[in-house]
Backbone as ProteinMPNN parsed JSONL, in Angstrom:
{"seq_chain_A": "XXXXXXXXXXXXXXXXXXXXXXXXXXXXXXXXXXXXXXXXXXXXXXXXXXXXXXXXXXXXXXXXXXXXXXXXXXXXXXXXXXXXXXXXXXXXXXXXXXXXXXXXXXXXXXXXXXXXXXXXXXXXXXXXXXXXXXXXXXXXXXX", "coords_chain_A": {"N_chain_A": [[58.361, -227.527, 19.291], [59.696, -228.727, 21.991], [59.383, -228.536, 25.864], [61.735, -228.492, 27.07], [63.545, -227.512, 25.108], [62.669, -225.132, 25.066], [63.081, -224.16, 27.403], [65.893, -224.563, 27.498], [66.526, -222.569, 25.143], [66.047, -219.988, 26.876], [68.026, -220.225, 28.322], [70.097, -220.176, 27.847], [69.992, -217.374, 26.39], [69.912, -215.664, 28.208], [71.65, -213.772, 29.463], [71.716, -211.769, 27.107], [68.66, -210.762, 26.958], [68.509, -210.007, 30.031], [70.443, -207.334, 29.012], [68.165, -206.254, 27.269], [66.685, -205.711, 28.296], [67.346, -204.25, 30.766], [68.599, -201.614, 29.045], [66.2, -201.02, 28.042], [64.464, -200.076, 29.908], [66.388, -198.145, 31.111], [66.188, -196.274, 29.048], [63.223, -195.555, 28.917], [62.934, -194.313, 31.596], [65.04, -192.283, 30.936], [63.579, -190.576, 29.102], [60.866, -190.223, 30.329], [62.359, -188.556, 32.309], [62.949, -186.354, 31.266], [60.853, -185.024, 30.276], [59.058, -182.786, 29.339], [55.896, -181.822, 31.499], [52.52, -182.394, 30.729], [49.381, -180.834, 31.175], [45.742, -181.24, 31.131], [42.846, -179.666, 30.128], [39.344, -180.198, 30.28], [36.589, -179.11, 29.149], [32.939, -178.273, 28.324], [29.844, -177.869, 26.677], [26.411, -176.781, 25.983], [24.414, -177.064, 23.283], [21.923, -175.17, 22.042], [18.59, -174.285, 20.722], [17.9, -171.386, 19.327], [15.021, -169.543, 19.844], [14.784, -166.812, 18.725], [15.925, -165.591, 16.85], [15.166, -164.717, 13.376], [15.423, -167.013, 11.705], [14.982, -169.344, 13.098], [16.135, -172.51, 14.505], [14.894, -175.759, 14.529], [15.162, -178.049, 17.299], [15.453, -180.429, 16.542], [16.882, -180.419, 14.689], [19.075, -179.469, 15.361], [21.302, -181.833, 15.298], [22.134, -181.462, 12.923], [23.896, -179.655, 12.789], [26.194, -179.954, 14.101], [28.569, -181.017, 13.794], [29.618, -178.818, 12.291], [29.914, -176.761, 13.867], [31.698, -177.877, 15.511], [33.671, -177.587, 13.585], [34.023, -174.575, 13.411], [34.603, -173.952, 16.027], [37.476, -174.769, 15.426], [38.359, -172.691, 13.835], [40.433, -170.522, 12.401], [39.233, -167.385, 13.297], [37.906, -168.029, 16.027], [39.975, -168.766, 17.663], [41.973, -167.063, 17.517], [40.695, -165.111, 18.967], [40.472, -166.36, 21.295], [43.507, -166.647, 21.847], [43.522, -163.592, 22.17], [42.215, -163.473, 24.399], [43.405, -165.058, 26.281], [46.125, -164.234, 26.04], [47.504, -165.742, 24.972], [50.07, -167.551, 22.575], [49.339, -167.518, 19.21], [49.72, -169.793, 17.678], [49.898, -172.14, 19.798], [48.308, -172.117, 20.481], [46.404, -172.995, 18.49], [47.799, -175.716, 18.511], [47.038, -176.754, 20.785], [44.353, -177.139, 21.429], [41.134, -179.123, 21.505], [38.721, -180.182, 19.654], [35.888, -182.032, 20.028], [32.379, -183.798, 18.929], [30.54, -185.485, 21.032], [28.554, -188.458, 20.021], [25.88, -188.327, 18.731], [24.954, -186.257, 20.574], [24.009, -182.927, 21.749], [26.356, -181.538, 22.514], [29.444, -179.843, 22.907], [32.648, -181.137, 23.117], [35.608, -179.519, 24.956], [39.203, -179.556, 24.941], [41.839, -179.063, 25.947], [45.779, -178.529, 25.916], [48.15, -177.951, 27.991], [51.081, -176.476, 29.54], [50.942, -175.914, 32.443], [48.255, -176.852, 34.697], [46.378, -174.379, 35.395], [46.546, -173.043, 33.387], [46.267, -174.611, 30.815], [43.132, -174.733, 31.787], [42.398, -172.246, 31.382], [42.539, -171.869, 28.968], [40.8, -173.777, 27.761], [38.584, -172.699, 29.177], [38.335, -170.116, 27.622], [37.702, -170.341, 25.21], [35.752, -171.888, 24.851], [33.846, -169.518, 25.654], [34.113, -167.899, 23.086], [33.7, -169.275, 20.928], [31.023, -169.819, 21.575], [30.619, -166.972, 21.116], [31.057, -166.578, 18.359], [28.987, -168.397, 17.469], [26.827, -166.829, 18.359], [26.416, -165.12, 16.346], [24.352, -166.974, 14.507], [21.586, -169.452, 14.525], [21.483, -170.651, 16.745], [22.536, -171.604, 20.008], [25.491, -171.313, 22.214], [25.917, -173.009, 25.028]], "CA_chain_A": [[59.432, -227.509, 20.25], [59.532, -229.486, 23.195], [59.497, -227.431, 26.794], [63.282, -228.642, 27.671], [63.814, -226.762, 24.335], [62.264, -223.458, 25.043], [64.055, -223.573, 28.691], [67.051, -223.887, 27.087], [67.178, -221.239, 24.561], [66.099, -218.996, 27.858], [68.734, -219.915, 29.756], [70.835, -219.403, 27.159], [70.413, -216.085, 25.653], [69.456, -214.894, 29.641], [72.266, -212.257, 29.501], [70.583, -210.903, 25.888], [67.835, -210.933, 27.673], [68.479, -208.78, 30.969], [70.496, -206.565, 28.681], [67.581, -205.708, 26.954], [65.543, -205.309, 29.825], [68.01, -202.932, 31.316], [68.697, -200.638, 28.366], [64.404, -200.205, 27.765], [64.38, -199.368, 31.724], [67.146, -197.35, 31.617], [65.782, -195.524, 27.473], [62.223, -195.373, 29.66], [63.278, -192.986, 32.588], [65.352, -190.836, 30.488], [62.462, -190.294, 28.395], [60.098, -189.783, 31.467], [63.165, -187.592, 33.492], [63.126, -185.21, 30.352], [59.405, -184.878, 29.232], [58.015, -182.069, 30.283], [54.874, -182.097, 32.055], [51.621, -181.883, 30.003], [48.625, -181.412, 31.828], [44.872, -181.095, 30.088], [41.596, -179.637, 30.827], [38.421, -180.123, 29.466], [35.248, -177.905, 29.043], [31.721, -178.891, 27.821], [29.114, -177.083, 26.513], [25.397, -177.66, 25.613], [24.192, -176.534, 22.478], [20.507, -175.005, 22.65], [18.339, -173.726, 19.58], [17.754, -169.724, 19.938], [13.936, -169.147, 19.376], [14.846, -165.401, 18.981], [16.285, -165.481, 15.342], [14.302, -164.986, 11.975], [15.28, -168.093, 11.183], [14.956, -169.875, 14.146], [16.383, -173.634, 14.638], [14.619, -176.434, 15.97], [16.051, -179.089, 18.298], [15.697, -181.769, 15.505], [17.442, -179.677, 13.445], [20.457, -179.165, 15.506], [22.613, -182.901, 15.2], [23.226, -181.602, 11.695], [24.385, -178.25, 12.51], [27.408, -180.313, 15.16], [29.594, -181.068, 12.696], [30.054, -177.254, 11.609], [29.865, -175.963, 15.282], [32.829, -178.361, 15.908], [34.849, -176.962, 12.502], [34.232, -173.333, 13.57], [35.201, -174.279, 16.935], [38.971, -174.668, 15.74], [38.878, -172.0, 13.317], [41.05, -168.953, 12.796], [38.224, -166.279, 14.196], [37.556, -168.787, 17.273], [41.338, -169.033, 17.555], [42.538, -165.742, 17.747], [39.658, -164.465, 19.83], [41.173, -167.076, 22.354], [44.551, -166.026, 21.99], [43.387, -162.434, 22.347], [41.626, -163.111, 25.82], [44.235, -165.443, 27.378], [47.21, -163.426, 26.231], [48.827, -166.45, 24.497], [50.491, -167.381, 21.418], [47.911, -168.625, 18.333], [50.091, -170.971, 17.439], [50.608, -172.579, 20.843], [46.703, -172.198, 21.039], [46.543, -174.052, 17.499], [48.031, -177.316, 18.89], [46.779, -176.88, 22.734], [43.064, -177.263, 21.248], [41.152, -180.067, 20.581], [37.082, -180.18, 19.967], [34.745, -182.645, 19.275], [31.194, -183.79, 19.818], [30.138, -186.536, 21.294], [28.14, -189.287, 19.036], [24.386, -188.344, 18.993], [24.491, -185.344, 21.92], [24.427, -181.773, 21.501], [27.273, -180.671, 23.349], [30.823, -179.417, 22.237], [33.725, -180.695, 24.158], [36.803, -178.975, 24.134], [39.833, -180.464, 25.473], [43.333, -178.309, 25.969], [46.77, -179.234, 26.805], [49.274, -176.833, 28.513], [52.366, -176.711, 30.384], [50.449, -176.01, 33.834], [46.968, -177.019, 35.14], [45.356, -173.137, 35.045], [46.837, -172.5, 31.492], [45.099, -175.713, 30.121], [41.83, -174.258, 32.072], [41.777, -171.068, 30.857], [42.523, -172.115, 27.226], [39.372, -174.548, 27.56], [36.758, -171.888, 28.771], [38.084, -169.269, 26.382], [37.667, -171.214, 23.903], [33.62, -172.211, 25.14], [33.189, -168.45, 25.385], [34.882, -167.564, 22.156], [32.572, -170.272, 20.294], [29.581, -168.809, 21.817], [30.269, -165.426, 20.364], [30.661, -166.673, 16.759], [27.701, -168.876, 16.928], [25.823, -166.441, 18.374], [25.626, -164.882, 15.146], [23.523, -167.853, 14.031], [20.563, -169.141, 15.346], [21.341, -171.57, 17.869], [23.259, -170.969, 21.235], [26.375, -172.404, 23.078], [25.604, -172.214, 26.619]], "C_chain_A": [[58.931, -228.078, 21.576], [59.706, -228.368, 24.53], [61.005, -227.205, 27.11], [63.446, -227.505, 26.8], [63.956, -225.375, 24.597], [63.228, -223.088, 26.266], [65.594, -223.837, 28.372], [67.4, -223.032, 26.437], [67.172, -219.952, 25.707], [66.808, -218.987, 28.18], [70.184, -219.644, 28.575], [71.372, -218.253, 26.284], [69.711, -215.427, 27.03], [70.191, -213.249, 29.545], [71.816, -211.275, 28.541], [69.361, -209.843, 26.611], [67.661, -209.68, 28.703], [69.225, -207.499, 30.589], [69.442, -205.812, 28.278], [66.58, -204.955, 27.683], [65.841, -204.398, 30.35], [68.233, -202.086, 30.732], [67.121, -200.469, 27.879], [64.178, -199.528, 29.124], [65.084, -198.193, 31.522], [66.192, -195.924, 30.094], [64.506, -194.658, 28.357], [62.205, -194.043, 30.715], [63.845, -192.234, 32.304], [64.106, -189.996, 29.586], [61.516, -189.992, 29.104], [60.701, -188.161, 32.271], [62.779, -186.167, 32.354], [62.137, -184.58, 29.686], [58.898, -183.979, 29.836], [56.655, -182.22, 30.264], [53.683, -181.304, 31.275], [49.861, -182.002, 30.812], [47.122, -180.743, 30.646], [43.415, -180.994, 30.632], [40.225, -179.544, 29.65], [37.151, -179.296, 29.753], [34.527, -178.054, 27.891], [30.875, -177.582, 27.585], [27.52, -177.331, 25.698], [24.779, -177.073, 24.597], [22.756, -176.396, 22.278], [19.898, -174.341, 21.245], [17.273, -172.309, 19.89], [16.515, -169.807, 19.145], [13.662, -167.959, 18.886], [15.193, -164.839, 17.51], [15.021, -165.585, 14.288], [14.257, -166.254, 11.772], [15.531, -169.224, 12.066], [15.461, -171.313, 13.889], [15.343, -174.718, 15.181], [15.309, -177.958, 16.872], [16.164, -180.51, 17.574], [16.593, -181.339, 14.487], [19.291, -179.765, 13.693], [21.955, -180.507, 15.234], [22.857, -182.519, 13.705], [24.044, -180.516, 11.843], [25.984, -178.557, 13.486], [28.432, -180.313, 14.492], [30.506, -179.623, 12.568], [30.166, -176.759, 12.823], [31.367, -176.459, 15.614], [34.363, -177.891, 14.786], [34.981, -175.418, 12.989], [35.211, -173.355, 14.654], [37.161, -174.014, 16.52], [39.263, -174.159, 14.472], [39.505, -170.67, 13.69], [40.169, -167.804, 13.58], [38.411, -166.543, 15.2], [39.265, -168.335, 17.729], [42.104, -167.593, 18.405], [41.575, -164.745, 18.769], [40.135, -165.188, 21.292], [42.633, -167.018, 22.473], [44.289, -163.94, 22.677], [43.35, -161.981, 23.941], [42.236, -163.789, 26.644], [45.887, -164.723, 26.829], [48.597, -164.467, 25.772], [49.076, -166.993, 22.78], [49.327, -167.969, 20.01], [48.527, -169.827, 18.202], [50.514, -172.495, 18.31], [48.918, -173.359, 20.973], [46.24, -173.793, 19.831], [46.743, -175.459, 17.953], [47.469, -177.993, 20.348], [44.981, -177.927, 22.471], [42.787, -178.499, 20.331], [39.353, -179.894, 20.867], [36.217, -181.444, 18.991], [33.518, -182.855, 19.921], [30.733, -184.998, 19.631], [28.794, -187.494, 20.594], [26.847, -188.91, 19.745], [24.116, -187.982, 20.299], [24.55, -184.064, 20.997], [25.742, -180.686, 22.388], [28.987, -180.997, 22.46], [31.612, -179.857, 23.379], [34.914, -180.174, 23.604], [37.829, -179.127, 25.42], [41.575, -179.209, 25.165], [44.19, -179.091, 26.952], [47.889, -177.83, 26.976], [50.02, -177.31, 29.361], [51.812, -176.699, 32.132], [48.897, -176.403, 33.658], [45.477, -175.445, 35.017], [45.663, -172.768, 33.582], [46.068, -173.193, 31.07], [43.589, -175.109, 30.638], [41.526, -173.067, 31.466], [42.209, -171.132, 29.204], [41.292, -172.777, 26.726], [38.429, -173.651, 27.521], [37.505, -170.656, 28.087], [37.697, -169.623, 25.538], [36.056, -171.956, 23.649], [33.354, -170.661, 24.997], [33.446, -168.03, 23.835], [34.089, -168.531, 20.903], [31.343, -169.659, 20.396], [29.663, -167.957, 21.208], [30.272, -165.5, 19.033], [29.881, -167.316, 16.52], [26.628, -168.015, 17.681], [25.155, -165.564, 17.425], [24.491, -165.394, 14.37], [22.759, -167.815, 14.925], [20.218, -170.244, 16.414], [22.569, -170.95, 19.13], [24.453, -171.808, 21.605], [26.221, -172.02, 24.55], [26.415, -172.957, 28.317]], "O_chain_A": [[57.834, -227.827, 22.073], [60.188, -227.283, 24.208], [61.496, -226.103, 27.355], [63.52, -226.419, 27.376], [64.928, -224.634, 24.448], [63.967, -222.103, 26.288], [66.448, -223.27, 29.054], [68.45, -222.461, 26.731], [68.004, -219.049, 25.62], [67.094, -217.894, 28.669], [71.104, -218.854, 28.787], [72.451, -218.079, 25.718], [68.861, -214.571, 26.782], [69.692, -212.123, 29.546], [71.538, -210.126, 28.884], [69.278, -208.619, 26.712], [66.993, -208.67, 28.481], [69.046, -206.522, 31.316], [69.442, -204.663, 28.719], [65.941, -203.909, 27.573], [65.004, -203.53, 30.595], [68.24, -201.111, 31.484], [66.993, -199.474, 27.165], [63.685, -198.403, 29.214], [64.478, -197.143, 31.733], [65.722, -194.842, 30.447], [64.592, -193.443, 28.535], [61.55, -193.012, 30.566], [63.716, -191.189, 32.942], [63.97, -188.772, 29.612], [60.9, -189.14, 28.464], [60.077, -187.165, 32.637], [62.364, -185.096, 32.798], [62.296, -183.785, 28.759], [58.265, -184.196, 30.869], [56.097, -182.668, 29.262], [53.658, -180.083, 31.121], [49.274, -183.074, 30.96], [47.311, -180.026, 29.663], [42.852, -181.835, 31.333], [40.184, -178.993, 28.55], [36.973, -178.907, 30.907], [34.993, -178.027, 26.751], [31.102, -176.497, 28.12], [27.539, -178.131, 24.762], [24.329, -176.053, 25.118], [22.154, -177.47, 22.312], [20.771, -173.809, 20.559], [16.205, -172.28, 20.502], [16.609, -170.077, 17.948], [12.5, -167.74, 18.544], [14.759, -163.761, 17.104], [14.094, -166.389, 14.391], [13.153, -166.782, 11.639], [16.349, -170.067, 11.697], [15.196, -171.545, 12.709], [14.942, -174.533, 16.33], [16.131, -178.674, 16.302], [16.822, -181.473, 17.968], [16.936, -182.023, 13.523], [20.251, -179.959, 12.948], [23.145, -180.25, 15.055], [23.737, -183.164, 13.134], [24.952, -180.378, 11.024], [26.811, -177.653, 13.609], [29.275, -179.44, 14.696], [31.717, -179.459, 12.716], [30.963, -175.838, 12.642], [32.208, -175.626, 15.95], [35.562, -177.872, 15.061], [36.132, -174.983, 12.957], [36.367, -172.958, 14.512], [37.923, -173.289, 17.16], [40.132, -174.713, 13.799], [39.337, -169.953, 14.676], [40.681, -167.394, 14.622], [39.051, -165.712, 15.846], [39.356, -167.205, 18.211], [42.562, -167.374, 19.526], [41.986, -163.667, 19.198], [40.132, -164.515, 22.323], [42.979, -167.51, 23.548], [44.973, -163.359, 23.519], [43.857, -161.051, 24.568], [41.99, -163.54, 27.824], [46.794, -164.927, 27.636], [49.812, -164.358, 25.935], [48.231, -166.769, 21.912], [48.588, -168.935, 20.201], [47.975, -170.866, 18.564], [51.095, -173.496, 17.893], [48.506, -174.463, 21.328], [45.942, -174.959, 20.089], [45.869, -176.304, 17.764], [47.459, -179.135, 20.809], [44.587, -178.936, 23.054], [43.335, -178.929, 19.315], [38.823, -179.584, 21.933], [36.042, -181.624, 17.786], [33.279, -182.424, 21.049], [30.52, -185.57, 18.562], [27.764, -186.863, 20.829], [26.641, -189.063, 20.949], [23.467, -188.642, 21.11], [24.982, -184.048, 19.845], [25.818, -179.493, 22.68], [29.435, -181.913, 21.77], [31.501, -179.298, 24.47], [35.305, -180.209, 22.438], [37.503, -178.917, 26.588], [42.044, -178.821, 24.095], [43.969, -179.772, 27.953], [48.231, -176.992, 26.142], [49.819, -178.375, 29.945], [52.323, -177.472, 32.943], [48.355, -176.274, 32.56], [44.282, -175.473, 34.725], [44.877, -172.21, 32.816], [44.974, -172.691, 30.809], [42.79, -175.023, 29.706], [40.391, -172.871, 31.032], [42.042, -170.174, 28.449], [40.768, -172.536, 25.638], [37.624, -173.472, 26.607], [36.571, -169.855, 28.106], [37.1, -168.755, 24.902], [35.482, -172.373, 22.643], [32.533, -170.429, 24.11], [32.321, -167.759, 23.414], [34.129, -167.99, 19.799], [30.724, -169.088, 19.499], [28.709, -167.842, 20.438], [29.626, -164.675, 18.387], [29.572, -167.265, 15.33], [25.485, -168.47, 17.647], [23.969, -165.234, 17.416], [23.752, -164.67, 13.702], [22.699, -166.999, 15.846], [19.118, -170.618, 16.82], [23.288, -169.962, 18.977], [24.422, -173.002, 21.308], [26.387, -170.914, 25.066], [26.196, -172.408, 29.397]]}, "name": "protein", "num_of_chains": 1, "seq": "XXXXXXXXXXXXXXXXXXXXXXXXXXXXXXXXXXXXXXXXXXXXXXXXXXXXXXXXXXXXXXXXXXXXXXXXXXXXXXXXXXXXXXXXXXXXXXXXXXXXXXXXXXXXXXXXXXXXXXXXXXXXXXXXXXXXXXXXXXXXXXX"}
């Protein structure tokens, strides 16, 4: 196609055109006006190997044990122990929570989303303490 070409099909499907433009604008801000507000906090944690256990860990040991630290992390026990101590729903907690660990570190992040700024915070560090207490059964630490 030649350029005349192209500037004529523009100028002739223009009105197409700024319709569409104006009903994604307009689709856009109702979809913005009506969304409620999600805000999201995160909370880190460094994973340390407890010399104090029978069966002690050692620090070469621990990138295999991340994996499983990060599944407990967003199990039922963890879960409900963090519902327990912020006073909110599991199932709210269930979708709020998100944990993973960063490629070849030892640390857990854990990432919440809530309707306000202190809800999302205190869903994050329950949820670091609440980890800690079921791996401190084992023999490494969350700290």
């Amino acid at each position: 196609m030649e350029p005349y070409e192209i500037l004529a099909l523009v100028r002739r499907f223009t009105p197409l055109l700024l319709a569409h433009l104006v009903l994604g604008a307009i689709a856009g801000y109702a979809i913005a006006a009506f969304s409620p507000p999600v805000f999201t906090s995160t909370a880190s944690a460094l994973v340390t190997a407890d010399s104090g256990g029978a069966q002690s860990v050692t620090p070469s040991q621990l990138p295999a044990f991340m994996p499983t630290l990060v599944e407990l992390g967003t199990s039922q026990l963890v879960l409900d122990d963090v519902s327990a101590t912020t006073g909110i729903d599991p199932n709210e907690i269930t979708h709020a929570i998100t944990v993973n660990n960063p490629e070849n570190t030892l640390i857990i992040e854990v990432s919440a989303d809530a309707s306000s700024a202190e809800k999302a915070q205190m869903i994050a560090q329950a949820e670091i303490k609440a980890l800690g207490k079921v791996v401190s059964n084992l023999s490494v630490k969350v700290q």
